[in-house]
Structures are given as C-alpha cells and as structure tokens.
C-alpha cells in the first residue's frame, strides 16, 4: 500500500512540475520540450504565434485648420483607416485634442477590427470619466 501511494505521489509531483514549467513559467527562448512546442508555439513569428494584426496609429492636430486626424494602419493586412474632426465636431479643438491624447496614451484603448473589407474600424479610448469611440473609414490611398 505504501509503495503504491509513493508512486502516485511521484506521478502527481511530475505532473505538477510539468504544469508549472509549461503554463506558469513559459520559456521565451526556443523550446526544447516537444509538448511545450505544440501547446505554446504555432510556428511563425513572435513566440511562434503569427500576428493577425499589427496596428500603427498616427494622431495629430492641425491648429490652423482646427482639425484632429486619427489614422490607423494594419501592417499585416496592408489596410488603412482614417477619421477627421473639426471645430464643428468639437468647440475647443485644442482642449479636446489633449483629452483624446491622454485617453489614447495613458488610458485603455481597444481596436475593433472590421469583419469585412470596406467597413469601419472602431477605436475605443477611455481614461477616468473621459471615453471616446471613433469610427474610422477605410482609406484606399
């Protein structure tokens, strides 16, 4: 009886150690454990998981034109989206630009990728009580 319990304990420890090494302490270098390779790496780039999207955002204000422009490019799909706001959209462009900039740079942002080509990409940005939702139209230039 004692022998069987000891063997069971060894199996539990082995499984625990395997779990810890695979899940809790992932190795960022090239894996040597074939089970780990199949679980965590799918082949491709960036730890084996190819990126679906790689976004680059350009955000600017033109004080002379009183406009705010937001452009987002997906480097993987080679697509761009853009939206422009002016003083008809916001009374004080400079003040609003600072609020938007703070939400994007220091708050939480989420990009909702369109399901189909030609649809709007959505950028949500929130910090504290300030929350913005921008719908960017796909640009073809």
mmCIF file of N, CA and C in Angstrom:
data_model
loop_
_atom_site.group_PDB
_atom_site.id
_atom_site.type_symbol
_atom_site.label_atom_id
_atom_site.label_comp_id
_atom_site.label_asym_id
_atom_site.label_seq_id
_atom_site.Cartn_x
_atom_site.Cartn_y
_atom_site.Cartn_z
ATOM 1 N N UNK A 1 0.830 -1.200 0.000
ATOM 2 C CA UNK A 1 0.000 0.000 0.000
ATOM 3 C C UNK A 1 0.868 1.256 0.000
ATOM 4 N N UNK A 2 1.895 1.282 0.874
ATOM 5 C CA UNK A 2 2.770 2.449 0.963
ATOM 6 C C UNK A 2 3.508 2.688 -0.346
ATOM 7 N N UNK A 3 3.933 1.639 -0.998
ATOM 8 C CA UNK A 3 4.658 1.744 -2.260
ATOM 9 C C UNK A 3 3.783 2.368 -3.338
ATOM 10 N N UNK A 4 2.528 1.935 -3.438
ATOM 11 C CA UNK A 4 1.619 2.482 -4.450
ATOM 12 C C UNK A 4 1.341 3.959 -4.188
ATOM 13 N N UNK A 5 1.172 4.335 -2.937
ATOM 14 C CA UNK A 5 0.931 5.738 -2.585
ATOM 15 C C UNK A 5 2.144 6.591 -2.938
ATOM 16 N N UNK A 6 3.343 6.101 -2.725
ATOM 17 C CA UNK A 6 4.570 6.816 -3.067
ATOM 18 C C UNK A 6 4.672 7.018 -4.574
ATOM 19 N N UNK A 7 4.346 5.994 -5.343
ATOM 20 C CA UNK A 7 4.376 6.115 -6.800
ATOM 21 C C UNK A 7 3.339 7.137 -7.275
ATOM 22 N N UNK A 8 2.144 7.119 -6.702
ATOM 23 C CA UNK A 8 1.117 8.096 -7.059
ATOM 24 C C UNK A 8 1.573 9.509 -6.734
ATOM 25 N N UNK A 9 2.219 9.674 -5.596
ATOM 26 C CA UNK A 9 2.725 10.982 -5.209
ATOM 27 C C UNK A 9 3.794 11.449 -6.194
ATOM 28 N N UNK A 10 4.653 10.539 -6.643
ATOM 29 C CA UNK A 10 5.679 10.893 -7.615
ATOM 30 C C UNK A 10 5.050 11.324 -8.944
ATOM 31 N N UNK A 11 4.000 10.623 -9.363
ATOM 32 C CA UNK A 11 3.308 10.981 -10.606
ATOM 33 C C UNK A 11 2.662 12.350 -10.461
ATOM 34 N N UNK A 12 2.033 12.619 -9.325
ATOM 35 C CA UNK A 12 1.407 13.930 -9.087
ATOM 36 C C UNK A 12 2.453 15.031 -9.113
ATOM 37 N N UNK A 13 3.602 14.798 -8.478
ATOM 38 C CA UNK A 13 4.675 15.803 -8.482
ATOM 39 C C UNK A 13 5.200 16.052 -9.900
ATOM 40 N N UNK A 14 5.376 14.965 -10.638
ATOM 41 C CA UNK A 14 5.845 15.082 -12.012
ATOM 42 C C UNK A 14 4.864 15.893 -12.850
ATOM 43 N N UNK A 15 3.575 15.596 -12.736
ATOM 44 C CA UNK A 15 2.560 16.353 -13.475
ATOM 45 C C UNK A 15 2.518 17.809 -13.026
ATOM 46 N N UNK A 16 2.650 18.037 -11.728
ATOM 47 C CA UNK A 16 2.665 19.411 -11.219
ATOM 48 C C UNK A 16 3.853 20.190 -11.791
ATOM 49 N N UNK A 17 5.041 19.568 -11.759
ATOM 50 C CA UNK A 17 6.237 20.234 -12.291
ATOM 51 C C UNK A 17 6.102 20.515 -13.785
ATOM 52 N N UNK A 18 5.520 19.577 -14.505
ATOM 53 C CA UNK A 18 5.296 19.783 -15.931
ATOM 54 C C UNK A 18 4.334 20.942 -16.159
ATOM 55 N N UNK A 19 3.258 20.986 -15.367
ATOM 56 C CA UNK A 19 2.282 22.070 -15.473
ATOM 57 C C UNK A 19 2.947 23.416 -15.187
ATOM 58 N N UNK A 20 3.730 23.483 -14.119
ATOM 59 C CA UNK A 20 4.402 24.735 -13.757
ATOM 60 C C UNK A 20 5.349 25.164 -14.867
ATOM 61 N N UNK A 21 6.098 24.235 -15.426
ATOM 62 C CA UNK A 21 7.056 24.611 -16.466
ATOM 63 C C UNK A 21 6.367 25.006 -17.760
ATOM 64 N N UNK A 22 5.208 24.420 -18.055
ATOM 65 C CA UNK A 22 4.526 24.727 -19.304
ATOM 66 C C UNK A 22 3.636 25.953 -19.212
ATOM 67 N N UNK A 23 2.932 26.105 -18.129
ATOM 68 C CA UNK A 23 1.909 27.146 -18.038
ATOM 69 C C UNK A 23 2.372 28.361 -17.248
ATOM 70 N N UNK A 24 2.903 28.138 -16.070
ATOM 71 C CA UNK A 24 3.211 29.257 -15.192
ATOM 72 C C UNK A 24 4.554 29.907 -15.472
ATOM 73 N N UNK A 25 5.485 29.148 -16.001
ATOM 74 C CA UNK A 25 6.812 29.692 -16.254
ATOM 75 C C UNK A 25 7.221 29.409 -17.695
ATOM 76 N N UNK A 26 6.534 30.013 -18.660
ATOM 77 C CA UNK A 26 6.869 29.707 -20.052
ATOM 78 C C UNK A 26 8.264 30.191 -20.406
ATOM 79 N N UNK A 27 8.937 29.405 -21.162
ATOM 80 C CA UNK A 27 10.281 29.717 -21.612
ATOM 81 C C UNK A 27 10.165 30.556 -22.880
ATOM 82 N N UNK A 28 10.768 31.745 -22.875
ATOM 83 C CA UNK A 28 10.667 32.601 -24.055
ATOM 84 C C UNK A 28 11.730 32.266 -25.097
ATOM 85 N N UNK A 29 12.726 31.476 -24.715
ATOM 86 C CA UNK A 29 13.709 31.053 -25.715
ATOM 87 C C UNK A 29 13.124 29.899 -26.515
ATOM 88 N N UNK A 30 13.875 29.414 -27.456
ATOM 89 C CA UNK A 30 13.378 28.325 -28.298
ATOM 90 C C UNK A 30 13.121 27.094 -27.423
ATOM 91 N N UNK A 31 11.921 26.541 -27.492
ATOM 92 C CA UNK A 31 11.580 25.442 -26.604
ATOM 93 C C UNK A 31 12.289 24.150 -26.982
ATOM 94 N N UNK A 32 12.624 23.359 -25.933
ATOM 95 C CA UNK A 32 13.226 22.058 -26.177
ATOM 96 C C UNK A 32 12.238 20.942 -25.886
ATOM 97 N N UNK A 33 11.237 21.207 -25.095
ATOM 98 C CA UNK A 33 10.226 20.211 -24.761
ATOM 99 C C UNK A 33 9.216 20.146 -25.899
ATOM 100 N N UNK A 34 9.075 18.979 -26.567
ATOM 101 C CA UNK A 34 8.165 18.903 -27.715
ATOM 102 C C UNK A 34 6.709 19.155 -27.349
ATOM 103 N N UNK A 35 6.289 18.779 -26.124
ATOM 104 C CA UNK A 35 4.923 19.033 -25.700
ATOM 105 C C UNK A 35 4.698 20.535 -25.575
ATOM 106 N N UNK A 36 5.682 21.235 -25.008
ATOM 107 C CA UNK A 36 5.588 22.686 -24.881
ATOM 108 C C UNK A 36 5.510 23.330 -26.259
ATOM 109 N N UNK A 37 6.278 22.813 -27.196
ATOM 110 C CA UNK A 37 6.275 23.364 -28.547
ATOM 111 C C UNK A 37 4.883 23.301 -29.158
ATOM 112 N N UNK A 38 4.207 22.177 -28.986
ATOM 113 C CA UNK A 38 2.884 22.018 -29.572
ATOM 114 C C UNK A 38 1.844 22.875 -28.867
ATOM 115 N N UNK A 39 1.998 23.086 -27.560
ATOM 116 C CA UNK A 39 0.995 23.820 -26.791
ATOM 117 C C UNK A 39 1.121 25.330 -26.980
ATOM 118 N N UNK A 40 2.338 25.845 -26.955
ATOM 119 C CA UNK A 40 2.514 27.289 -26.903
ATOM 120 C C UNK A 40 2.959 27.914 -28.213
ATOM 121 N N UNK A 41 3.524 27.139 -29.100
ATOM 122 C CA UNK A 41 4.045 27.698 -30.336
ATOM 123 C C UNK A 41 3.260 27.175 -31.515
ATOM 124 N N UNK A 42 2.833 28.082 -32.370
ATOM 125 C CA UNK A 42 2.106 27.656 -33.553
ATOM 126 C C UNK A 42 2.938 27.773 -34.801
ATOM 127 N N UNK A 43 4.191 28.102 -34.658
ATOM 128 C CA UNK A 43 5.036 28.365 -35.810
ATOM 129 C C UNK A 43 4.884 29.822 -36.203
ATOM 130 N N UNK A 44 5.791 30.367 -36.943
ATOM 131 C CA UNK A 44 5.684 31.758 -37.361
ATOM 132 C C UNK A 44 6.519 32.664 -36.480
ATOM 133 N N UNK A 45 6.072 33.896 -36.304
ATOM 134 C CA UNK A 45 6.848 34.924 -35.625
ATOM 135 C C UNK A 45 6.313 35.181 -34.226
ATOM 136 N N UNK A 46 7.083 35.949 -33.439
ATOM 137 C CA UNK A 46 6.686 36.412 -32.121
ATOM 138 C C UNK A 46 6.232 35.274 -31.223
ATOM 139 N N UNK A 47 7.209 34.550 -30.707
ATOM 140 C CA UNK A 47 6.954 33.402 -29.835
ATOM 141 C C UNK A 47 6.120 32.347 -30.528
ATOM 142 N N UNK A 48 6.224 32.254 -31.831
ATOM 143 C CA UNK A 48 5.545 31.192 -32.543
ATOM 144 C C UNK A 48 4.129 31.486 -32.949
ATOM 145 N N UNK A 49 3.564 32.572 -32.488
ATOM 146 C CA UNK A 49 2.176 32.880 -32.822
ATOM 147 C C UNK A 49 2.175 34.044 -33.811
ATOM 148 N N UNK A 50 1.796 33.796 -35.057
ATOM 149 C CA UNK A 50 1.799 34.895 -36.030
ATOM 150 C C UNK A 50 0.744 35.935 -35.670
ATOM 151 N N UNK A 51 1.089 37.188 -35.868
ATOM 152 C CA UNK A 51 0.158 38.270 -35.565
ATOM 153 C C UNK A 51 -0.956 38.314 -36.597
ATOM 154 N N UNK A 52 -2.190 38.510 -36.107
ATOM 155 C CA UNK A 52 -3.303 38.703 -37.023
ATOM 156 C C UNK A 52 -3.303 40.140 -37.527
ATOM 157 N N UNK A 53 -2.954 41.071 -36.616
ATOM 158 C CA UNK A 53 -2.944 42.490 -36.955
ATOM 159 C C UNK A 53 -1.748 43.141 -36.265
ATOM 160 N N UNK A 54 -1.175 44.122 -36.918
ATOM 161 C CA UNK A 54 -0.083 44.903 -36.354
ATOM 162 C C UNK A 54 -0.412 46.365 -36.635
ATOM 163 N N UNK A 55 -1.012 47.036 -35.649
ATOM 164 C CA UNK A 55 -1.523 48.387 -35.862
ATOM 165 C C UNK A 55 -0.475 49.450 -35.598
ATOM 166 N N UNK A 56 -0.523 50.467 -36.429
ATOM 167 C CA UNK A 56 0.291 51.664 -36.249
ATOM 168 C C UNK A 56 -0.682 52.842 -36.286
ATOM 169 N N UNK A 57 -0.641 53.680 -35.253
ATOM 170 C CA UNK A 57 -1.583 54.798 -35.167
ATOM 171 C C UNK A 57 -0.857 56.127 -35.351
ATOM 172 N N UNK A 58 -1.478 57.009 -36.105
ATOM 173 C CA UNK A 58 -0.998 58.377 -36.280
ATOM 174 C C UNK A 58 -2.126 59.299 -35.825
ATOM 175 N N UNK A 59 -1.804 60.194 -34.909
ATOM 176 C CA UNK A 59 -2.800 61.042 -34.269
ATOM 177 C C UNK A 59 -2.238 62.458 -34.243
ATOM 178 N N UNK A 60 -2.942 63.411 -34.878
ATOM 179 C CA UNK A 60 -2.400 64.774 -34.925
ATOM 180 C C UNK A 60 -3.495 65.826 -34.925
ATOM 181 N N UNK A 61 -3.089 67.039 -34.551
ATOM 182 C CA UNK A 61 -3.979 68.183 -34.579
ATOM 183 C C UNK A 61 -3.346 69.259 -35.450
ATOM 184 N N UNK A 62 -4.139 69.845 -36.313
ATOM 185 C CA UNK A 62 -3.692 70.973 -37.127
ATOM 186 C C UNK A 62 -4.352 72.230 -36.565
ATOM 187 N N UNK A 63 -3.610 73.050 -35.814
ATOM 188 C CA UNK A 63 -4.222 74.227 -35.192
ATOM 189 C C UNK A 63 -4.738 75.258 -36.203
ATOM 190 N N UNK A 64 -4.078 75.385 -37.355
ATOM 191 C CA UNK A 64 -4.528 76.352 -38.360
ATOM 192 C C UNK A 64 -5.857 75.933 -38.983
ATOM 193 N N UNK A 65 -5.995 74.649 -39.282
ATOM 194 C CA UNK A 65 -7.238 74.138 -39.873
ATOM 195 C C UNK A 65 -8.272 73.788 -38.815
ATOM 196 N N UNK A 66 -7.822 73.751 -37.561
ATOM 197 C CA UNK A 66 -8.675 73.330 -36.446
ATOM 198 C C UNK A 66 -9.260 71.941 -36.703
ATOM 199 N N UNK A 67 -8.336 70.998 -36.971
ATOM 200 C CA UNK A 67 -8.758 69.622 -37.225
ATOM 201 C C UNK A 67 -7.962 68.649 -36.357
ATOM 202 N N UNK A 68 -8.604 67.532 -36.075
ATOM 203 C CA UNK A 68 -7.966 66.399 -35.407
ATOM 204 C C UNK A 68 -8.081 65.230 -36.369
ATOM 205 N N UNK A 69 -6.961 64.577 -36.643
ATOM 206 C CA UNK A 69 -6.946 63.435 -37.557
ATOM 207 C C UNK A 69 -6.409 62.213 -36.830
ATOM 208 N N UNK A 70 -7.110 61.101 -37.002
ATOM 209 C CA UNK A 70 -6.652 59.820 -36.468
ATOM 210 C C UNK A 70 -6.563 58.856 -37.642
ATOM 211 N N UNK A 71 -5.382 58.261 -37.812
ATOM 212 C CA UNK A 71 -5.172 57.265 -38.863
ATOM 213 C C UNK A 71 -4.627 56.003 -38.219
ATOM 214 N N UNK A 72 -5.151 54.866 -38.624
ATOM 215 C CA UNK A 72 -4.656 53.577 -38.136
ATOM 216 C C UNK A 72 -4.350 52.707 -39.345
ATOM 217 N N UNK A 73 -3.168 52.107 -39.309
ATOM 218 C CA UNK A 73 -2.749 51.217 -40.387
ATOM 219 C C UNK A 73 -2.517 49.827 -39.814
ATOM 220 N N UNK A 74 -2.987 48.816 -40.511
ATOM 221 C CA UNK A 74 -2.709 47.428 -40.160
ATOM 222 C C UNK A 74 -1.589 46.967 -41.075
ATOM 223 N N UNK A 75 -0.408 46.782 -40.503
ATOM 224 C CA UNK A 75 0.770 46.405 -41.292
ATOM 225 C C UNK A 75 0.652 44.990 -41.857
ATOM 226 N N UNK A 76 -0.120 44.125 -41.192
ATOM 227 C CA UNK A 76 -0.269 42.756 -41.665
ATOM 228 C C UNK A 76 -1.155 42.714 -42.900
ATOM 229 N N UNK A 77 -2.332 43.358 -42.825
ATOM 230 C CA UNK A 77 -3.280 43.335 -43.946
ATOM 231 C C UNK A 77 -3.019 44.434 -44.965
ATOM 232 N N UNK A 78 -2.103 45.352 -44.657
ATOM 233 C CA UNK A 78 -1.794 46.475 -45.549
ATOM 234 C C UNK A 78 -3.040 47.313 -45.838
ATOM 235 N N UNK A 79 -3.800 47.624 -44.771
ATOM 236 C CA UNK A 79 -5.002 48.454 -44.906
ATOM 237 C C UNK A 79 -4.897 49.644 -43.972
ATOM 238 N N UNK A 80 -5.608 50.731 -44.346
ATOM 239 C CA UNK A 80 -5.594 51.961 -43.551
ATOM 240 C C UNK A 80 -7.013 52.447 -43.316
ATOM 241 N N UNK A 81 -7.197 53.098 -42.164
ATOM 242 C CA UNK A 81 -8.479 53.720 -41.821
ATOM 243 C C UNK A 81 -8.181 55.116 -41.303
ATOM 244 N N UNK A 82 -9.149 56.034 -41.507
ATOM 245 C CA UNK A 82 -8.908 57.432 -41.148
ATOM 246 C C UNK A 82 -10.215 58.114 -40.764
ATOM 247 N N UNK A 83 -10.107 59.051 -39.817
ATOM 248 C CA UNK A 83 -11.234 59.916 -39.465
ATOM 249 C C UNK A 83 -10.674 61.301 -39.161
ATOM 250 N N UNK A 84 -11.438 62.320 -39.497
ATOM 251 C CA UNK A 84 -11.026 63.697 -39.238
ATOM 252 C C UNK A 84 -12.177 64.450 -38.591
ATOM 253 N N UNK A 85 -11.851 65.222 -37.549
ATOM 254 C CA UNK A 85 -12.836 66.044 -36.854
ATOM 255 C C UNK A 85 -12.406 67.497 -36.954
ATOM 256 N N UNK A 86 -13.394 68.415 -36.926
ATOM 257 C CA UNK A 86 -13.069 69.834 -36.983
ATOM 258 C C UNK A 86 -13.834 70.587 -35.899
ATOM 259 N N UNK A 87 -13.808 71.927 -35.988
ATOM 260 C CA UNK A 87 -14.452 72.733 -34.947
ATOM 261 C C UNK A 87 -15.977 72.612 -34.944
ATOM 262 N N UNK A 88 -16.552 72.003 -35.961
ATOM 263 C CA UNK A 88 -17.990 71.725 -35.943
ATOM 264 C C UNK A 88 -18.288 70.514 -35.055
ATOM 265 N N UNK A 89 -17.306 69.624 -34.924
ATOM 266 C CA UNK A 89 -17.460 68.442 -34.081
ATOM 267 C C UNK A 89 -17.134 68.736 -32.617
ATOM 268 N N UNK A 90 -16.113 69.569 -32.398
ATOM 269 C CA UNK A 90 -15.680 69.946 -31.048
ATOM 270 C C UNK A 90 -15.491 71.452 -31.003
ATOM 271 N N UNK A 91 -16.067 72.105 -29.999
ATOM 272 C CA UNK A 91 -15.964 73.566 -29.878
ATOM 273 C C UNK A 91 -14.528 74.023 -29.681
ATOM 274 N N UNK A 92 -13.803 73.368 -28.792
ATOM 275 C CA UNK A 92 -12.420 73.736 -28.495
ATOM 276 C C UNK A 92 -11.513 72.575 -28.915
ATOM 277 N N UNK A 93 -11.017 72.647 -30.134
ATOM 278 C CA UNK A 93 -10.219 71.565 -30.712
ATOM 279 C C UNK A 93 -8.981 71.260 -29.871
ATOM 280 N N UNK A 94 -8.264 72.280 -29.428
ATOM 281 C CA UNK A 94 -7.027 72.050 -28.677
ATOM 282 C C UNK A 94 -7.297 71.352 -27.349
ATOM 283 N N UNK A 95 -8.324 71.777 -26.652
ATOM 284 C CA UNK A 95 -8.684 71.157 -25.378
ATOM 285 C C UNK A 95 -9.117 69.704 -25.585
ATOM 286 N N UNK A 96 -9.916 69.474 -26.608
ATOM 287 C CA UNK A 96 -10.396 68.122 -26.887
ATOM 288 C C UNK A 96 -9.254 67.217 -27.330
ATOM 289 N N UNK A 97 -8.338 67.772 -28.106
ATOM 290 C CA UNK A 97 -7.176 67.010 -28.551
ATOM 291 C C UNK A 97 -6.384 66.497 -27.350
ATOM 292 N N UNK A 98 -6.181 67.364 -26.347
ATOM 293 C CA UNK A 98 -5.437 66.967 -25.147
ATOM 294 C C UNK A 98 -6.151 65.849 -24.397
ATOM 295 N N UNK A 99 -7.474 65.916 -24.317
ATOM 296 C CA UNK A 99 -8.248 64.875 -23.635
ATOM 297 C C UNK A 99 -8.152 63.547 -24.401
ATOM 298 N N UNK A 100 -8.303 63.631 -25.711
ATOM 299 C CA UNK A 100 -8.220 62.427 -26.542
ATOM 300 C C UNK A 100 -6.817 61.831 -26.445
ATOM 301 N N UNK A 101 -5.815 62.683 -26.532
ATOM 302 C CA UNK A 101 -4.422 62.239 -26.464
ATOM 303 C C UNK A 101 -4.144 61.531 -25.136
ATOM 304 N N UNK A 102 -4.662 62.082 -24.039
ATOM 305 C CA UNK A 102 -4.467 61.466 -22.727
ATOM 306 C C UNK A 102 -5.146 60.093 -22.657
ATOM 307 N N UNK A 103 -6.345 59.991 -23.227
ATOM 308 C CA UNK A 103 -7.040 58.695 -23.245
ATOM 309 C C UNK A 103 -6.269 57.663 -24.052
ATOM 310 N N UNK A 104 -5.768 58.069 -25.210
ATOM 311 C CA UNK A 104 -5.052 57.133 -26.079
ATOM 312 C C UNK A 104 -3.696 56.762 -25.487
ATOM 313 N N UNK A 105 -2.950 57.749 -24.977
ATOM 314 C CA UNK A 105 -1.599 57.488 -24.488
ATOM 315 C C UNK A 105 -1.557 56.869 -23.091
ATOM 316 N N UNK A 106 -2.455 57.290 -22.207
ATOM 317 C CA UNK A 106 -2.369 56.880 -20.809
ATOM 318 C C UNK A 106 -3.553 56.050 -20.324
ATOM 319 N N UNK A 107 -4.566 55.882 -21.159
ATOM 320 C CA UNK A 107 -5.751 55.143 -20.737
ATOM 321 C C UNK A 107 -5.803 53.769 -21.371
ATOM 322 N N UNK A 108 -7.002 53.258 -21.455
ATOM 323 C CA UNK A 108 -7.217 51.956 -22.071
ATOM 324 C C UNK A 108 -7.751 52.158 -23.484
ATOM 325 N N UNK A 109 -7.147 51.475 -24.432
ATOM 326 C CA UNK A 109 -7.606 51.558 -25.818
ATOM 327 C C UNK A 109 -7.958 50.165 -26.326
ATOM 328 N N UNK A 110 -8.899 50.147 -27.221
ATOM 329 C CA UNK A 110 -9.314 48.902 -27.850
ATOM 330 C C UNK A 110 -9.575 49.192 -29.322
ATOM 331 N N UNK A 111 -9.057 48.339 -30.171
ATOM 332 C CA UNK A 111 -9.321 48.455 -31.602
ATOM 333 C C UNK A 111 -10.192 47.278 -32.006
ATOM 334 N N UNK A 112 -11.338 47.592 -32.604
ATOM 335 C CA UNK A 112 -12.248 46.558 -33.087
ATOM 336 C C UNK A 112 -12.087 46.497 -34.597
ATOM 337 N N UNK A 113 -11.468 45.418 -35.047
ATOM 338 C CA UNK A 113 -11.180 45.259 -36.471
ATOM 339 C C UNK A 113 -12.473 44.919 -37.220
ATOM 340 N N UNK A 114 -12.684 45.526 -38.387
ATOM 341 C CA UNK A 114 -13.904 45.241 -39.149
ATOM 342 C C UNK A 114 -13.947 43.799 -39.641
ATOM 343 N N UNK A 115 -15.157 43.278 -39.709
ATOM 344 C CA UNK A 115 -15.334 41.897 -40.159
ATOM 345 C C UNK A 115 -15.164 41.756 -41.665
ATOM 346 N N UNK A 116 -15.484 42.829 -42.407
ATOM 347 C CA UNK A 116 -15.400 42.766 -43.865
ATOM 348 C C UNK A 116 -14.637 43.968 -44.399
ATOM 349 N N UNK A 117 -14.080 43.799 -45.585
ATOM 350 C CA UNK A 117 -13.376 44.876 -46.258
ATOM 351 C C UNK A 117 -14.330 46.029 -46.538
ATOM 352 N N UNK A 118 -13.870 47.250 -46.312
ATOM 353 C CA UNK A 118 -14.681 48.431 -46.576
ATOM 354 C C UNK A 118 -15.477 48.906 -45.378
ATOM 355 N N UNK A 119 -15.525 48.105 -44.318
ATOM 356 C CA UNK A 119 -16.260 48.508 -43.114
ATOM 357 C C UNK A 119 -15.365 49.356 -42.227
ATOM 358 N N UNK A 120 -15.986 50.080 -41.293
ATOM 359 C CA UNK A 120 -15.251 50.959 -40.388
ATOM 360 C C UNK A 120 -14.497 50.157 -39.329
ATOM 361 N N UNK A 121 -13.325 50.660 -38.988
ATOM 362 C CA UNK A 121 -12.557 50.164 -37.857
ATOM 363 C C UNK A 121 -12.938 51.037 -36.664
ATOM 364 N N UNK A 122 -13.097 50.464 -35.489
ATOM 365 C CA UNK A 122 -13.526 51.226 -34.316
ATOM 366 C C UNK A 122 -12.372 51.310 -33.326
ATOM 367 N N UNK A 123 -12.128 52.521 -32.843
ATOM 368 C CA UNK A 123 -11.139 52.768 -31.804
ATOM 369 C C UNK A 123 -11.878 53.269 -30.576
ATOM 370 N N UNK A 124 -11.778 52.539 -29.479
ATOM 371 C CA UNK A 124 -12.340 52.962 -28.202
ATOM 372 C C UNK A 124 -11.188 53.375 -27.306
ATOM 373 N N UNK A 125 -11.307 54.538 -26.664
ATOM 374 C CA UNK A 125 -10.270 55.030 -25.761
ATOM 375 C C UNK A 125 -10.946 55.586 -24.507
ATOM 376 N N UNK A 126 -10.449 55.168 -23.342
ATOM 377 C CA UNK A 126 -11.063 55.573 -22.083
ATOM 378 C C UNK A 126 -9.989 55.844 -21.050
ATOM 379 N N UNK A 127 -10.192 56.913 -20.298
ATOM 380 C CA UNK A 127 -9.380 57.193 -19.116
ATOM 381 C C UNK A 127 -10.249 57.972 -18.148
ATOM 382 N N UNK A 128 -10.437 57.394 -16.988
ATOM 383 C CA UNK A 128 -11.285 58.057 -15.985
ATOM 384 C C UNK A 128 -12.693 58.241 -16.512
ATOM 385 N N UNK A 129 -13.171 59.481 -16.443
ATOM 386 C CA UNK A 129 -14.528 59.786 -16.915
ATOM 387 C C UNK A 129 -14.585 60.111 -18.408
ATOM 388 N N UNK A 130 -13.427 60.232 -19.036
ATOM 389 C CA UNK A 130 -13.402 60.519 -20.470
ATOM 390 C C UNK A 130 -13.427 59.215 -21.263
ATOM 391 N N UNK A 131 -14.344 59.145 -22.214
ATOM 392 C CA UNK A 131 -14.466 57.945 -23.032
ATOM 393 C C UNK A 131 -14.802 58.361 -24.460
ATOM 394 N N UNK A 132 -14.103 57.795 -25.410
ATOM 395 C CA UNK A 132 -14.307 58.127 -26.821
ATOM 396 C C UNK A 132 -14.497 56.857 -27.635
ATOM 397 N N UNK A 133 -15.298 56.984 -28.664
ATOM 398 C CA UNK A 133 -15.482 55.909 -29.647
ATOM 399 C C UNK A 133 -15.344 56.551 -31.028
ATOM 400 N N UNK A 134 -14.340 56.140 -31.754
ATOM 401 C CA UNK A 134 -14.087 56.682 -33.089
ATOM 402 C C UNK A 134 -14.325 55.594 -34.124
ATOM 403 N N UNK A 135 -15.070 55.925 -35.155
ATOM 404 C CA UNK A 135 -15.272 55.017 -36.274
ATOM 405 C C UNK A 135 -14.484 55.554 -37.448
ATOM 406 N N UNK A 136 -13.472 54.803 -37.847
ATOM 407 C CA UNK A 136 -12.588 55.231 -38.912
ATOM 408 C C UNK A 136 -12.957 54.526 -40.215
ATOM 409 N N UNK A 137 -13.124 55.304 -41.266
ATOM 410 C CA UNK A 137 -13.449 54.753 -42.572
ATOM 411 C C UNK A 137 -12.192 54.217 -43.229
ATOM 412 N N UNK A 138 -12.332 53.137 -43.977
ATOM 413 C CA UNK A 138 -11.182 52.588 -44.684
ATOM 414 C C UNK A 138 -10.781 53.546 -45.784
ATOM 415 N N UNK A 139 -9.474 53.798 -45.890
ATOM 416 C CA UNK A 139 -8.967 54.663 -46.953
ATOM 417 C C UNK A 139 -8.204 53.801 -47.949
ATOM 418 N N UNK A 140 -8.272 54.190 -49.189
ATOM 419 C CA UNK A 140 -7.691 53.387 -50.266
ATOM 420 C C UNK A 140 -6.561 54.090 -50.990
ATOM 421 N N UNK A 141 -5.849 54.962 -50.305
ATOM 422 C CA UNK A 141 -4.733 55.660 -50.959
ATOM 423 C C UNK A 141 -3.422 55.044 -50.646
#
